[in-house]
Coordinates of C-alpha atoms and ligand atoms in Angstrom, one line a residue:
X1 CA -16.7 -39.7 48.2
X2 CA -19.9 -40.8 46.6
X3 CA -20.2 -43.0 43.7
X4 CA -23.0 -43.6 41.2
X5 CA -21.8 -47.1 40.4
X6 CA -20.1 -49.7 42.6
X7 CA -18.7 -52.9 40.7
X8 CA -17.7 -55.6 43.1
X9 CA -15.1 -57.8 41.7
X10 CA -12.7 -57.0 38.6
X11 CA -12.7 -60.3 36.9
X12 CA -13.7 -61.2 33.5
X13 CA -17.0 -59.4 33.6
X14 CA -16.6 -56.8 36.4
X15 CA -13.6 -55.1 34.8
X16 CA -15.6 -54.8 31.6
X17 CA -18.4 -53.3 33.4
X18 CA -16.4 -50.7 35.3
X19 CA -14.5 -49.7 32.4
X20 CA -17.3 -49.2 29.9
X21 CA -19.5 -47.4 32.6
X22 CA -16.6 -44.9 33.2
X23 CA -16.6 -43.8 29.5
X24 CA -19.5 -41.4 30.7
X25 CA -17.3 -38.6 32.2
X26 CA -20.5 -37.5 34.4
X27 CA -20.7 -40.7 36.4
X28 CA -18.5 -41.8 39.1
X29 CA -17.4 -45.6 39.3
X30 CA -15.9 -47.5 42.1
X31 CA -14.4 -50.8 41.2
X32 CA -13.5 -53.0 44.3
X33 CA -11.3 -56.0 43.8
X34 CA -10.3 -58.3 46.8
X35 CA -7.1 -59.4 45.0
X36 CA -3.9 -57.4 43.9
X37 CA -2.9 -55.8 40.7
X38 CA -2.1 -59.1 38.7
X39 CA 1.5 -58.1 37.3
X40 CA 3.4 -61.2 38.6
X41 CA 5.2 -63.1 35.8
X42 CA 3.3 -66.3 36.6
X43 CA 0.1 -64.2 35.4
X44 CA 1.8 -62.8 32.3
X45 CA 3.9 -65.8 31.0
X46 CA 1.2 -68.0 29.4
X47 CA 2.8 -71.3 30.4
X48 CA 3.2 -70.4 34.0
X49 CA -0.5 -70.3 34.7
X50 CA -0.7 -73.5 36.9
X51 CA 2.1 -72.0 38.9
X52 CA -0.3 -69.6 40.3
X53 CA -2.6 -72.4 41.8
X54 CA -3.0 -72.2 45.9
X55 CA -0.7 -68.9 45.9
X56 CA -1.9 -65.6 46.7
X57 CA -3.5 -65.1 43.2
X58 CA -5.8 -67.9 43.6
X59 CA -9.0 -68.1 46.1
X60 CA -8.0 -72.0 46.3
X61 CA -11.4 -73.5 46.8
X62 CA -12.1 -76.9 47.6
X63 CA -15.5 -78.5 47.2
X64 CA -17.4 -80.5 49.8
X65 CA -17.1 -84.2 49.5
X66 CA -18.4 -85.0 45.8
X67 CA -21.2 -87.6 46.2
X68 CA -20.4 -89.5 42.9
X69 CA -16.6 -89.3 43.1
X70 CA -16.0 -91.3 46.1
X71 CA -16.4 -88.3 48.4
X72 CA -13.4 -86.5 46.7
X73 CA -12.8 -82.7 47.5
X74 CA -12.1 -81.2 44.3
X75 CA -9.6 -78.4 44.1
X76 CA -11.0 -75.3 42.3
X77 CA -8.6 -72.3 41.5
X78 CA -10.1 -68.9 41.0
X79 CA -8.2 -65.9 39.9
X80 CA -7.7 -63.4 43.0
X81 CA -6.5 -60.2 41.1
X82 CA -7.5 -57.2 38.6
X83 CA -8.8 -59.4 35.7
X84 CA -9.8 -62.2 37.9
X85 CA -10.0 -65.5 36.1
X86 CA -8.8 -63.8 32.9
X87 CA -5.4 -63.6 34.9
X88 CA -5.3 -67.3 35.6
X89 CA -7.1 -69.1 33.1
X90 CA -5.8 -71.2 29.9
X91 CA -6.4 -68.3 27.5
X92 CA -8.7 -70.7 25.2
X93 CA -10.9 -68.3 23.3
X94 CA -14.4 -70.1 22.7
X95 CA -17.8 -68.7 22.8
X96 CA -19.9 -71.8 23.0
X97 CA -22.5 -72.8 20.5
X98 CA -25.1 -70.6 18.5
X99 CA -28.0 -72.9 20.0
X100 CA -26.7 -72.0 23.7
X101 CA -27.9 -68.6 23.5
X102 CA -30.9 -69.2 21.4
X103 CA -31.9 -71.6 24.1
X104 CA -31.2 -68.9 26.8
X105 CA -33.7 -66.5 24.9
X106 CA -36.3 -69.4 24.3
X107 CA -36.1 -70.2 28.0
X108 CA -37.2 -66.5 28.7
X109 CA -33.8 -64.6 28.5
X110 CA -35.1 -61.8 26.4
X111 CA -32.3 -60.1 24.5
X112 CA -29.8 -62.9 24.9
X113 CA -30.2 -65.0 21.6
X114 CA -27.3 -65.6 19.5
X115 CA -27.7 -62.9 17.2
X116 CA -28.5 -60.4 20.0
X117 CA -25.1 -61.3 21.7
X118 CA -22.9 -61.8 18.9
X119 CA -22.5 -57.9 18.6
X120 CA -21.1 -57.9 22.0
X121 CA -18.8 -60.6 21.4
X122 CA -17.4 -58.8 18.4
X123 CA -17.5 -55.5 20.3
X124 CA -15.1 -57.0 22.9
X125 CA -12.7 -58.6 20.2
X126 CA -9.5 -57.5 18.6
X127 CA -9.0 -60.6 16.5
X128 CA -5.6 -60.6 14.9
X129 CA -7.2 -62.2 11.7
X130 CA -9.2 -59.1 11.3
X131 CA -13.0 -58.5 11.3
X132 CA -15.7 -60.2 9.6
X133 CA -19.2 -61.5 10.2
X134 CA -18.4 -63.4 13.5
X135 CA -15.2 -61.5 14.6
X136 CA -14.2 -57.9 15.7
X137 CA -11.1 -56.4 14.9
X138 CA -10.9 -53.2 17.2
X139 CA -12.1 -54.2 20.6
X140 CA -10.1 -54.3 23.8
X141 CA -9.5 -57.9 24.0
X142 CA -6.8 -59.3 22.1
X143 CA -7.6 -62.6 20.5
X144 CA -4.7 -64.3 18.8
X145 CA -3.5 -67.5 17.0
X146 CA -0.8 -69.1 19.1
X147 CA 2.5 -67.3 18.7
X148 CA 4.7 -70.6 18.8
X149 CA 2.4 -73.6 18.3
X150 CA 4.0 -76.9 19.1
X151 CA 4.6 -79.4 16.4
X152 CA 3.1 -82.1 18.5
X153 CA -0.1 -80.1 18.8
X154 CA -0.4 -79.9 15.0
X155 CA 0.2 -83.7 15.0
X156 CA -2.6 -84.3 17.6
X157 CA -5.0 -82.3 15.5
X158 CA -3.9 -84.4 12.4
X159 CA -4.7 -87.5 14.3
X160 CA -8.1 -86.0 15.5
X161 CA -8.9 -85.6 11.8
X162 CA -7.8 -89.0 11.1
X163 CA -10.5 -90.4 13.5
X164 CA -13.0 -88.6 11.4
X165 CA -13.2 -85.2 13.2
X166 CA -13.2 -82.5 10.5
X167 CA -10.7 -79.6 10.5
X168 CA -12.0 -76.6 11.9
X169 CA -10.1 -73.3 11.4
X170 CA -12.6 -71.1 13.5
X171 CA -14.6 -72.7 16.5
X172 CA -16.2 -69.2 16.8
X173 CA -17.4 -69.0 13.3
X174 CA -20.1 -70.6 11.5
X175 CA -19.5 -74.1 12.6
X176 CA -18.2 -75.1 16.1
X177 CA -17.8 -78.9 15.4
X178 CA -14.1 -80.0 14.3
X179 CA -10.6 -80.1 15.5
X180 CA -7.9 -77.4 15.2
X181 CA -5.5 -75.0 17.1
X182 CA -7.3 -72.8 19.7
X183 CA -7.1 -69.0 19.3
X184 CA -6.0 -67.5 22.7
X185 CA -6.3 -64.3 24.6
X186 CA -2.8 -63.2 24.3
X187 CA -1.2 -60.4 22.8
X188 CA 2.2 -61.0 21.1
X189 CA 2.8 -63.8 23.4
X190 CA 1.8 -62.5 26.4
X191 CA -1.4 -63.1 28.5
X192 CA -4.1 -60.6 27.8
X193 CA -6.5 -60.0 30.5
X194 CA -9.5 -57.8 31.1
X195 CA -7.4 -55.8 33.4
X196 CA -4.9 -55.4 30.2
X197 CA -7.7 -54.6 27.8
X198 CA -10.2 -52.7 29.6
X199 CA -8.9 -51.2 32.9
X200 CA -5.4 -50.0 32.1
X201 CA -6.7 -47.8 29.3
X202 CA -9.6 -46.5 31.5
X203 CA -7.7 -46.0 34.6
X204 CA -6.4 -42.6 33.3
X205 CA -10.2 -41.5 33.7
X206 CA -10.8 -39.4 36.9
X207 CA -14.2 -40.8 37.1
X208 CA -12.9 -44.3 37.5
X209 CA -11.8 -45.4 41.0
X210 CA -10.2 -48.8 41.6
X211 CA -9.3 -50.2 44.9
X212 CA -7.3 -53.4 45.1
X213 CA -7.0 -55.5 48.5
X214 CA -10.6 -54.5 48.9
X215 CA -12.9 -57.5 50.2
X216 CA -16.6 -56.6 50.0
X217 CA -18.4 -58.0 52.9
X218 CA -22.1 -57.5 52.0
X219 CA -24.5 -55.2 50.1
X220 CA -26.2 -52.7 52.2
X221 CA -29.9 -52.7 51.3
X222 CA -32.5 -50.1 52.7
X223 CA -36.1 -50.4 52.0
X224 CA -35.6 -52.8 49.3
X225 CA -33.0 -50.8 47.5
X226 CA -29.3 -51.6 47.2
X227 CA -27.5 -48.3 48.6
X228 CA -24.0 -49.3 49.0
X229 CA -21.7 -52.0 50.3
X230 CA -19.7 -52.6 53.3
X231 CA -15.8 -53.4 52.3
X232 CA -12.8 -54.2 54.3
X233 CA -9.6 -52.5 52.9
X234 CA -6.3 -52.2 54.9
X235 CA -7.8 -53.8 58.0
X236 CA -10.5 -51.4 58.3
X237 CA -14.3 -52.1 57.4
X238 CA -16.2 -49.4 56.0
X239 CA -19.5 -48.6 54.0
X240 CA -19.4 -46.9 50.7
X241 CA -22.6 -45.5 49.1
X242 CA -23.7 -46.1 45.6
X243 CA -26.4 -43.3 44.3
X244 CA -27.5 -45.4 41.2
X245 CA -26.5 -49.0 41.3
X246 CA -24.4 -51.9 42.9
X247 CA -23.2 -54.4 40.4
X248 CA -22.0 -57.9 41.7
X249 CA -19.6 -59.5 39.5
X250 CA -17.5 -61.5 42.1
X251 CA -17.9 -64.8 40.1
X252 CA -20.0 -68.0 40.4
X253 CA -18.9 -68.7 44.0
X254 CA -18.6 -65.5 45.5
X255 CA -21.6 -63.7 43.9
X256 CA -24.3 -65.9 45.4
X257 CA -22.3 -65.8 48.8
X258 CA -22.4 -62.1 48.8
X259 CA -26.1 -61.9 47.9
X260 CA -26.8 -64.3 50.7
X261 CA -24.8 -62.4 53.2
X262 CA -26.7 -59.6 52.3
X263 CA -30.0 -61.3 52.9
X264 CA -31.0 -62.6 49.5
X265 CA -31.2 -66.1 49.2
X266 CA -33.1 -69.6 50.6
X267 CA -34.8 -68.2 53.6
X268 CA -34.1 -71.3 55.9
X269 CA -30.7 -71.5 54.9
X270 CA -30.0 -67.8 55.7
X271 CA -31.8 -68.1 59.1
X272 CA -29.6 -71.3 59.8
X273 CA -26.7 -69.0 59.7
X274 CA -28.3 -65.9 61.4
X275 CA -28.7 -63.7 58.3
X276 CA -31.8 -61.6 58.2
X277 CA -34.0 -62.5 55.2
X278 CA -34.7 -59.5 52.9
X279 CA -35.7 -61.8 49.9
X280 CA -36.6 -65.5 50.0
X281 CA -35.2 -66.9 46.8
X282 CA -34.3 -70.8 46.5
X283 CA -32.4 -70.2 43.4
X284 CA -29.6 -68.0 44.7
X285 CA -26.5 -70.4 44.6
X286 CA -28.6 -73.3 43.0
X287 CA -28.1 -74.6 39.4
X288 CA -24.2 -74.8 39.6
X289 CA -22.8 -76.0 36.5
X290 CA -19.3 -76.9 35.3
X291 CA -17.6 -79.1 32.8
X292 CA -15.9 -82.1 34.1
X293 CA -12.7 -83.0 32.5
X294 CA -10.7 -86.3 32.5
X295 CA -6.9 -86.0 31.2
X296 CA -5.7 -88.9 29.0
X297 CA -1.9 -89.0 29.2
X298 CA 0.7 -90.6 27.0
X299 CA 4.4 -90.7 27.0
X300 CA 5.8 -89.6 23.5
X301 CA 9.0 -89.5 21.6
X302 CA 8.1 -86.1 20.0
X303 CA 10.8 -83.7 20.4
X304 CA 10.1 -80.1 22.0
X305 CA 7.4 -80.8 24.4
X306 CA 6.5 -78.6 27.4
X307 CA 8.9 -80.5 29.7
X308 CA 11.6 -78.2 28.2
X309 CA 9.7 -75.1 28.9
X310 CA 11.7 -73.8 31.8
X311 CA 15.2 -74.6 30.1
X312 CA 17.2 -71.1 29.9
X313 CA 17.1 -70.9 26.1
X314 CA 13.2 -71.1 26.4
X315 CA 13.5 -68.2 29.1
X316 CA 15.8 -66.2 26.8
X317 CA 13.6 -66.8 23.6
X318 CA 10.4 -65.6 25.7
X319 CA 12.1 -62.5 27.2
X320 CA 13.7 -61.3 23.9
X321 CA 11.4 -62.3 21.2
X322 CA 8.1 -63.3 23.1
X323 CA 8.3 -66.6 21.4
X324 CA 8.7 -70.3 22.2
X325 CA 7.4 -73.0 24.7
X326 CA 6.6 -70.1 27.4
X327 CA 4.2 -68.7 25.2
X328 CA 2.1 -71.9 25.2
X329 CA -1.4 -71.9 26.9
X330 CA -0.8 -75.5 27.5
X331 CA -4.2 -76.6 25.9
X332 CA -3.0 -75.6 22.5
X333 CA -5.0 -78.0 20.5
X334 CA -8.4 -79.4 20.5
X335 CA -11.9 -80.5 19.1
X336 CA -15.6 -80.3 19.6
X337 CA -17.6 -83.7 18.8
X338 CA -20.6 -85.4 19.5
X339 CA -20.3 -88.6 21.7
X340 CA -23.8 -89.7 20.6
X341 CA -25.7 -89.1 17.3
X342 CA -27.6 -85.9 17.7
X343 CA -27.4 -82.6 15.8
X344 CA -27.5 -80.2 18.8
X345 CA -24.3 -78.7 20.2
X346 CA -21.5 -81.1 20.3
X347 CA -21.4 -82.4 23.7
X348 CA -17.6 -83.2 24.2
X349 CA -14.4 -80.8 23.7
X350 CA -11.0 -82.2 23.6
X351 CA -8.3 -79.9 25.0
X352 CA -4.9 -81.1 24.2
X353 CA -1.5 -80.2 25.6
X354 CA 2.0 -81.2 24.2
X355 CA 3.1 -81.8 27.8
X356 CA 2.2 -84.1 30.8
X357 CA -0.9 -82.6 32.5
X358 CA -2.4 -84.2 35.6
X359 CA -4.0 -83.1 38.9
X360 CA -4.2 -79.7 38.0
X361 CA -0.4 -79.5 36.9
X362 CA 0.7 -80.2 40.4
X363 CA 2.2 -83.5 39.5
X364 CA 5.1 -84.1 36.9
X365 CA 6.2 -86.9 34.9
X366 CA 10.0 -87.8 34.1
X367 CA 9.5 -88.5 30.6
X368 CA 8.1 -86.6 27.8
X369 CA 4.3 -86.8 27.4
X370 CA 1.4 -85.3 26.1
X371 CA -2.5 -84.9 27.3
X372 CA -5.9 -85.1 25.8
X373 CA -8.2 -83.6 28.2
X374 CA -11.9 -84.7 27.7
X375 CA -14.2 -81.7 28.8
X376 CA -17.8 -82.6 28.9
X377 CA -19.3 -79.4 27.6
X378 CA -22.9 -80.9 27.5
X379 CA -22.9 -81.7 31.2
X380 CA -26.2 -82.0 33.0
X381 CA -25.2 -82.4 36.5
X382 CA -25.9 -79.4 38.7
X383 CA -24.8 -78.6 42.1
X384 CA -25.1 -75.6 44.5
X385 CA -23.3 -72.8 46.6
X386 CA -24.2 -72.4 50.2
X387 CA -22.8 -70.2 53.1
X388 CA -20.4 -72.0 55.3
X389 CA -21.0 -69.4 57.9
X390 CA -22.1 -65.8 58.4
X391 CA -18.6 -64.8 58.2
X392 CA -17.6 -63.1 55.0
X393 CA -14.0 -64.1 54.9
X394 CA -15.0 -67.9 55.1
X395 CA -15.2 -69.3 51.6
X396 CA -18.7 -70.4 50.5
X397 CA -19.5 -74.2 50.6
X398 CA -19.7 -75.6 47.1
X399 CA -20.7 -79.1 45.7
X400 CA -21.0 -79.8 42.0
X401 CA -22.5 -83.1 41.9
X402 CA -20.3 -84.1 39.0
X403 CA -21.8 -87.3 37.3
X404 CA -25.2 -87.1 39.2
X405 CA -26.8 -87.5 35.6
X406 CA -25.7 -91.1 34.4
X407 CA -25.5 -89.8 30.9
X408 CA -22.6 -87.6 31.8
X409 CA -20.7 -90.6 32.6
X410 CA -21.6 -92.4 29.5
X411 CA -20.3 -89.4 27.5
X412 CA -17.2 -89.2 29.5
X413 CA -16.4 -92.9 29.1
X414 CA -16.9 -92.8 25.3
X415 CA -14.7 -89.6 25.2
X416 CA -11.8 -91.3 26.9
X417 CA -12.2 -94.1 24.4
X418 CA -12.1 -91.7 21.5
X419 CA -9.1 -90.2 22.9
X420 CA -7.4 -93.5 22.9
X421 CA -8.5 -93.6 19.4
X422 CA -6.8 -90.3 18.5
X423 CA -3.7 -91.5 20.2
X424 CA -3.6 -94.7 18.1
X425 CA -4.1 -93.0 15.0
X426 CA -1.3 -91.7 12.5
X427 CA 0.5 -89.3 12.5
X428 CA 0.4 -89.5 16.2
X429 CA 0.7 -93.2 16.8
X430 CA 4.3 -93.3 15.6
X431 CA 5.3 -90.9 18.5
X432 CA 3.1 -92.5 21.2
X433 CA 4.8 -94.4 24.0
X434 CA 3.2 -95.8 27.1
X435 CA -0.3 -94.9 28.3
X436 CA -0.1 -93.2 31.6
X437 CA -3.6 -92.2 32.4
X438 CA -5.9 -94.1 32.5
X439 CA -3.2 -96.7 31.9
X440 CA -3.3 -100.0 30.0
X441 CA -4.8 -102.1 32.8
X442 CA -8.0 -99.8 32.8
X443 CA -9.8 -101.5 29.8
X444 CA -13.6 -102.0 30.2
X445 CA -15.9 -99.2 30.4
X446 CA -16.8 -100.3 33.9
X447 CA -13.1 -99.9 34.8
X448 CA -13.0 -96.7 33.1
X449 CA -16.0 -95.4 34.9
X450 CA -14.3 -96.2 38.1
X451 CA -10.9 -94.4 37.1
X452 CA -13.1 -91.5 36.0
X453 CA -14.6 -91.2 39.4
X454 CA -11.1 -91.5 41.1
X455 CA -9.3 -89.0 39.1
X456 CA -11.7 -86.7 37.1
X457 CA -11.0 -83.0 37.4
X458 CA -12.9 -80.1 35.7
X459 CA -12.3 -77.3 33.1
X460 CA -12.5 -74.5 35.7
X461 CA -15.9 -73.2 34.5
X462 CA -18.4 -72.7 37.5
X463 CA -21.5 -70.9 36.2
X464 CA -25.2 -70.2 36.7
X465 CA -25.5 -69.8 40.4
X466 CA -27.3 -66.4 40.0
X467 CA -29.1 -67.2 36.6
X468 CA -31.4 -65.1 34.5
X469 CA -34.9 -66.5 35.0
X470 CA -38.3 -65.7 36.3
X471 CA -38.7 -64.9 40.1
X472 CA -39.6 -68.6 40.4
X473 CA -36.7 -70.0 38.7
X474 CA -34.0 -67.3 38.5
X475 CA -32.0 -64.8 40.6
X476 CA -31.8 -62.0 38.0
X477 CA -34.2 -60.9 35.2
X478 CA -33.3 -60.5 31.5
X479 CA -31.8 -56.9 32.4
X480 CA -29.6 -58.5 35.2
X481 CA -31.6 -56.7 37.9
X482 CA -31.7 -58.9 41.2
X483 CA -35.4 -60.0 41.8
X484 CA -36.8 -58.3 44.9
X485 CA -34.3 -55.4 45.2
X486 CA -33.9 -52.5 43.3
X487 CA -30.6 -50.8 42.4
X488 CA -28.9 -54.2 42.3
X489 CA -27.5 -56.1 39.4
X490 CA -25.3 -59.4 38.8
X491 CA -22.9 -59.3 35.8
X492 CA -20.8 -62.4 35.8
X493 CA -20.7 -66.1 34.8
X494 CA -23.3 -66.5 37.6
X495 CA -26.0 -65.2 35.4
X496 CA -25.6 -67.9 32.5
X497 CA -29.1 -69.5 32.5
X498 CA -27.2 -72.8 31.3
X499 CA -23.4 -73.2 30.9
X500 CA -22.5 -72.8 27.2
X501 CA -21.0 -75.6 25.3
X502 CA -17.4 -74.3 25.6
X503 CA -15.1 -72.3 27.6
X504 CA -16.6 -69.4 29.7
X505 CA -14.2 -66.6 29.7
X506 CA -15.5 -64.9 26.6
X507 CA -19.2 -65.6 27.5
X508 CA -18.4 -63.8 30.7
X509 CA -16.8 -60.8 28.8
X510 CA -19.9 -60.7 26.7
X511 CA -22.1 -60.5 29.8
X512 CA -20.0 -57.7 31.2
X513 CA -20.2 -55.6 27.8
X514 CA -23.9 -56.3 27.6
X515 CA -24.6 -55.4 31.2
X516 CA -22.8 -52.1 30.8
X517 CA -25.2 -51.1 28.0
X518 CA -28.1 -52.3 30.0
X519 CA -27.3 -50.0 32.8
X520 CA -26.4 -47.1 30.5
X521 CA -29.8 -47.4 28.9
X522 CA -31.6 -47.2 32.2
X523 CA -29.7 -44.2 33.4
Ligands
FAD1 C1 -7.4 -72.1 36.1 C2 -8.4 -71.8 34.9 C3 -8.4 -72.0 33.9 C4 -9.3 -71.6 32.9 N1 -9.3 -71.8 31.3 C5 -10.1 -71.1 30.6 C6 -10.0 -71.0 29.3 O1 -8.9 -71.5 28.9 N2 -10.8 -70.4 28.4 C7 -11.9 -69.9 29.0 O2 -12.7 -69.2 28.3 N3 -12.3 -69.9 30.4 C8 -11.3 -70.4 31.2 N4 -11.4 -70.4 32.4 C9 -12.7 -70.1 33.0 C10 -13.0 -68.5 32.9 O3 -11.7 -67.8 33.1 C11 -14.0 -67.9 33.7 O4 -15.1 -68.7 33.6 C12 -14.2 -66.5 34.0 O5 -13.0 -65.7 34.1 C13 -15.3 -66.0 34.8 O6 -15.5 -64.7 35.0 P1 -16.2 -63.9 36.1 O7 -16.3 -62.6 35.7 O8 -17.6 -64.7 36.2 O9 -15.5 -64.2 37.4 P2 -13.9 -63.9 37.8 O10 -13.1 -63.5 36.6 O11 -13.6 -65.0 38.8 O12 -14.0 -62.5 38.5 C14 -14.5 -62.5 39.9 C15 -13.6 -61.3 40.6 O13 -14.2 -61.0 41.8 C16 -13.1 -60.8 42.8 N5 -14.0 -61.1 44.2 C17 -14.5 -62.3 44.5 N6 -15.1 -61.9 45.7 C18 -14.8 -60.7 46.1 C19 -15.2 -59.9 47.2 N7 -16.0 -60.4 48.2 N8 -14.9 -58.7 47.1 C20 -14.1 -57.9 46.1 N9 -13.6 -58.8 45.1 C21 -14.2 -60.1 44.9 C22 -12.3 -62.0 42.4 O14 -11.0 -61.8 43.1 C23 -12.3 -61.8 41.1 O15 -11.3 -60.8 40.5 C24 -10.7 -70.9 33.6 C25 -10.5 -70.6 34.8 C26 -9.3 -71.1 35.5 C27 -9.6 -70.7 36.9

């Protein structure tokens, strides 16, 4: 069997690309996904997402020792299933700031300004509030208000506004700054992935073939053209040809790894691992960005926290009515604000949970608690992805260099102080007990800095490792074509020229939508 298009990776972006390309009955599309079908209850039940961590649904990355975090190796989950990270994420629907996309375009990403990408955000979206200038109502991706928002989440929002952050009913509308409850990628209380929204309806089409358990080892390139891929499935390694294009959508870690395994990347590094160099491009795997996040946790006297989510009554409420604590996306409430004066995009995001959240959810606490995560959406530090070896089954070596830029630490320390201020503000203050993290003994800014270096995690947003740019500063052009090779594109969070000021699922879906149109236009 020959295919016109092969899409590698069925995640937030890849599932969209494959589904949209297969709308044309005259083309044959093969979508290859290393993981499984993504139907487990821990995927579908929103509050259970952290239970996937380190299981078979997770790629289970760990960074190299982080130089500014006392050499800690930081855990990074990544969804391994149809839907990719959209099957594992915290479901917060955020697009970032208008200025993110205008800056992409100003930097040379032609066609990626806010006004040019907005139609793709709205095309994707089925917002339960209906459509308007900023929102779509008929797209494949359900975006809904939380089904059973926790009373404590509302109280946290009230306390945020009491500290001077304005109320915001729509972070994806005219203004991003403010506090409120997040909209989520759920449908009637269940997680809604790109598999649910795009692939399930498209799989009836005879011209779309989807293989799960199919790990792509490399892209085959003949005379400067991508002609297919080498894939391992059911213990067998085989080549499959693509007559038109190969689209790599394997995510910000695996996409640059696949490019490097195929001979596209920093020449010296590839030679070190015995890979023949086809295109010498130092940007492959470079410019890696993420949003570090520190979780401020307090005990609370509030009733109904997520500590009770697994009680039989809650399970019954979920199974029968799709309501209750199990519909929680954990990070229910939040805010965007500036830690220093300035009128650009807000550099900080609060992600607050009506429950204890620490160490990626691996740790628990005996008493009811709540968490306010400080996610540095204006982070400046960059890292990189490199090959650990030429073995495609070896995970890539990743280092983020979190807090390499001292301004990042200044902002994070200020955010932790602001989170404490929220906890000390009414109406929340009346419900607040002992501070658990950072803990009352961590008082000065210097103490806070040390504590952050010891315990900071991140918002699970790796991006920018195959970014749009010129041949000298990027990996793909504005039409997502890999420099130096024809018939090869990248479409996922790797192509962001810079990470947006917010969560990255909606932007990855937008990239998938736009990529499909760019590919269709060149056919
Ligand atoms: C725990 C967690 C919480 C998050 N919370 C949020 C949130 O609340 N809101 C938000 O907006 N964002 C969130 N994110 C981030 C967001 O989900 C990701 O940025 C986004 O899904 C990335 O999309 P992608 O298409 O770039 O990659 P992915 O969705 O990761 O897709 C890549 C796909 O490629 C597959 N693959 C990889 N290598 C190969 C190979 N060699 N062969 C075949 N297939 C391969 C993978 O299995 C995967 O399915 C979260 C992420 C995680 C992990």
